[in-house]
GROMACS .gro file of C-alpha atoms in nm:
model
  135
    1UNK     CA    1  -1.753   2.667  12.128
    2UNK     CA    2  -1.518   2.970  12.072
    3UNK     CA    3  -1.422   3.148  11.749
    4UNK     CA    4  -1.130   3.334  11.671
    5UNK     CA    5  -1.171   3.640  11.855
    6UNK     CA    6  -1.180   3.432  12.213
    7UNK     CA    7  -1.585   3.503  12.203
    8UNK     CA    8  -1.863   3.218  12.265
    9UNK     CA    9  -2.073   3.122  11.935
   10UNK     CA   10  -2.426   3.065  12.005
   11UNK     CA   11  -2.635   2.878  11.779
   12UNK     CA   12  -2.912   3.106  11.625
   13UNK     CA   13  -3.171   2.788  11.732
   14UNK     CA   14  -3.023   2.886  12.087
   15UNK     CA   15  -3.113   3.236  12.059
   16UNK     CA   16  -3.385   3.415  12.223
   17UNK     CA   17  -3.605   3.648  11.998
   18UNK     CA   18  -3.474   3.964  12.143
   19UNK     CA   19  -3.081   3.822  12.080
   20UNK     CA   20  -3.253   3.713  11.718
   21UNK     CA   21  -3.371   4.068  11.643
   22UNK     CA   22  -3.064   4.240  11.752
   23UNK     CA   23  -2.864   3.985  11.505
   24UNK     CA   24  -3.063   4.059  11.251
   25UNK     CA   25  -3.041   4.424  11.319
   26UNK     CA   26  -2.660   4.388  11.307
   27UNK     CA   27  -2.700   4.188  10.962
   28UNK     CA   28  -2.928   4.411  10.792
   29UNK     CA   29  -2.658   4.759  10.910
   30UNK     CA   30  -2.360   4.475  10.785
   31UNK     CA   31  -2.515   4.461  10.442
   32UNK     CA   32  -2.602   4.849  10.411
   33UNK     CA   33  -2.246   4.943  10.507
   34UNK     CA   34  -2.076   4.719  10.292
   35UNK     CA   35  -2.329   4.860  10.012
   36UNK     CA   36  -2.283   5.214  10.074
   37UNK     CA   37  -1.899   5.125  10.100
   38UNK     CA   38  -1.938   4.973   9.705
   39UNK     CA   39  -2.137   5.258   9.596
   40UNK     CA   40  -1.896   5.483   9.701
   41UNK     CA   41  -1.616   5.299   9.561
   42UNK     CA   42  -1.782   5.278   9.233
   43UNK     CA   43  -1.902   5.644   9.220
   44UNK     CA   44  -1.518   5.757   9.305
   45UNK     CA   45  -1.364   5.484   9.027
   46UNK     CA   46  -1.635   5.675   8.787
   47UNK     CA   47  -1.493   5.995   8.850
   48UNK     CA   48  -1.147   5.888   8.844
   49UNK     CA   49  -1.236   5.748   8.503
   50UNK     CA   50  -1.367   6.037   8.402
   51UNK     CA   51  -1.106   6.258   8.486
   52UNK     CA   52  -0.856   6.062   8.323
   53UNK     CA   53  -1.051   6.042   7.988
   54UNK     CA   54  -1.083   6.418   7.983
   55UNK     CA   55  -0.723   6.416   8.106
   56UNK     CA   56  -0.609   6.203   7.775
   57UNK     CA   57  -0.903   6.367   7.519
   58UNK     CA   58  -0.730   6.720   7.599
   59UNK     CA   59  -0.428   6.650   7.554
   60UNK     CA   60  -0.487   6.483   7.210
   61UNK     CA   61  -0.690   6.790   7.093
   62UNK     CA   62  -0.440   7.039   7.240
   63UNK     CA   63  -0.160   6.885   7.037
   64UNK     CA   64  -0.358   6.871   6.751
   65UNK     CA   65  -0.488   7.263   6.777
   66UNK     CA   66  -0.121   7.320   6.902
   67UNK     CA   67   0.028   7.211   6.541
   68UNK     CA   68  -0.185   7.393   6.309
   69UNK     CA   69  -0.557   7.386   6.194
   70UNK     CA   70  -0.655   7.251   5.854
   71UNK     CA   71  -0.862   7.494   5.639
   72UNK     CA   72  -0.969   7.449   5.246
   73UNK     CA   73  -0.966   7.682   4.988
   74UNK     CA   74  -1.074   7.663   4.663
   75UNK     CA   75  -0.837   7.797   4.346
   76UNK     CA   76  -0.903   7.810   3.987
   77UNK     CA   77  -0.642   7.599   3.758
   78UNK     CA   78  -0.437   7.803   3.535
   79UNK     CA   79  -0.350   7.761   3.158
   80UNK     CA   80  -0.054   7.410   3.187
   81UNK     CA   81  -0.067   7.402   3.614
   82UNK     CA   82  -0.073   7.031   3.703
   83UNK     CA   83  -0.157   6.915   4.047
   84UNK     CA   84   0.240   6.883   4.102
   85UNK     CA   85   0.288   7.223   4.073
   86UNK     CA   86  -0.037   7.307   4.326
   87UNK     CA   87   0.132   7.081   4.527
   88UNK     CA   88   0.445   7.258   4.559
   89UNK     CA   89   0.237   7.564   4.644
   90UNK     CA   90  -0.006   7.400   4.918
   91UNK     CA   91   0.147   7.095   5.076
   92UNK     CA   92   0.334   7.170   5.370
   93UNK     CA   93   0.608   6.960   5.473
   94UNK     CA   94   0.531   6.970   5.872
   95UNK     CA   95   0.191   6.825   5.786
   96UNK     CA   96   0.213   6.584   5.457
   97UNK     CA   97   0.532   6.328   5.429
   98UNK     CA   98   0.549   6.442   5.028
   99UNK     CA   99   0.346   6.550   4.750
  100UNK     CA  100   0.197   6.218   4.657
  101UNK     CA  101   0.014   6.179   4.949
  102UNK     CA  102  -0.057   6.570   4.938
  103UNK     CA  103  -0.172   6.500   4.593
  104UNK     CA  104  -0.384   6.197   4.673
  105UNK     CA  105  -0.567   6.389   4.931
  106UNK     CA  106  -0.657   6.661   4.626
  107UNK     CA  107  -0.796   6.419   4.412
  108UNK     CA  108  -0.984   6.238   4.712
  109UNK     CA  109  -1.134   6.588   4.802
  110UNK     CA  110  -1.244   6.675   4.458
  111UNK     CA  111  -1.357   6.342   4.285
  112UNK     CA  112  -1.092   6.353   4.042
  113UNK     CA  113  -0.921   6.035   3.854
  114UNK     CA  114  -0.603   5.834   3.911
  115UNK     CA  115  -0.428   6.072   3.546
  116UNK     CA  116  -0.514   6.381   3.785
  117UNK     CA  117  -0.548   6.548   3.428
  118UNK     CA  118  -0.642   6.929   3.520
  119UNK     CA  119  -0.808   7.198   3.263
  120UNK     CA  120  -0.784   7.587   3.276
  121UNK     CA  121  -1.009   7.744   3.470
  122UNK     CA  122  -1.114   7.414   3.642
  123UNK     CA  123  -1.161   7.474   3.991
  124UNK     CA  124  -1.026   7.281   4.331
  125UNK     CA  125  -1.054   7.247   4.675
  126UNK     CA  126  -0.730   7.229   4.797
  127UNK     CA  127  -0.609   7.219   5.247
  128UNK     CA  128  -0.386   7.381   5.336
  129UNK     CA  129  -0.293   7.456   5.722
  130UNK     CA  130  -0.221   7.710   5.912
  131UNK     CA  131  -0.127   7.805   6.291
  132UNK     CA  132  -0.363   8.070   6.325
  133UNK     CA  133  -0.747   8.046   6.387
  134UNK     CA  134  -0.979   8.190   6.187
  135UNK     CA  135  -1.327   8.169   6.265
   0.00000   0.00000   0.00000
């Protein structure tokens, strides 16, 4: 009996023990290459993985560092200033789609009701960004 390569197949039952060692032999190195072949594989994939999550993490955080950082300040509320007119001071049109949402982030920040009803001398944390870094 032949197999596809042309060479004769001999039963293992046929075998001596010194052809039965020397198959196993060949077995056992079979299985560690193909092993060490995964492990390497897998290892490599890792990295690969790895490299293209830093890839994609820096190049979120460098657009986001690239358009401005967000800092907060705090400001005391004059005499008849509403959180429209802060607003028109603070929000910054690159950064908020209008006031309202600039607005909503105010009252988020500082625990204040839906009226947004201010007093004098009433003080706020208020973003604002900016392109420079200040540490």
């Amino acid at each position: 009996m032949r197999n596809t390569t042309g060479k004769k197949l001999v039963k293992i039952q046929d075998m001596s023990d010194r052809e039965l060692r020397y198959y196993g032999r060949a077995l056992r190195l079979r299985k560690e290459r193909r092993r060490k072949t995964a492990k390497a594989f897998l290892t490599v994939f890792a990295a690969v993985c790895m490299v293209l999550i830093c890839v994609i993490s820096y190049g979120s955080i460098r657009s986001n560092a690239s358009s401005g950082f967000k800092y907060y300040k705090q400001v005391t509320v004059e005499a008849g200033e509403s959180l429209w007119e802060i607003a028109g001071k603070y929000a910054d049109s690159d950064y908020y789609k209008d006031r309202k949402s600039y607005i909503a982030e105010v009252q988020r920040i500082n625990h204040l009701d839906a009226d947004g009803q201010l007093e004098a001398g009433q003080s706020l944390i208020i973003p604002y960004y900016s392109a420079e870094f200040i540490y």
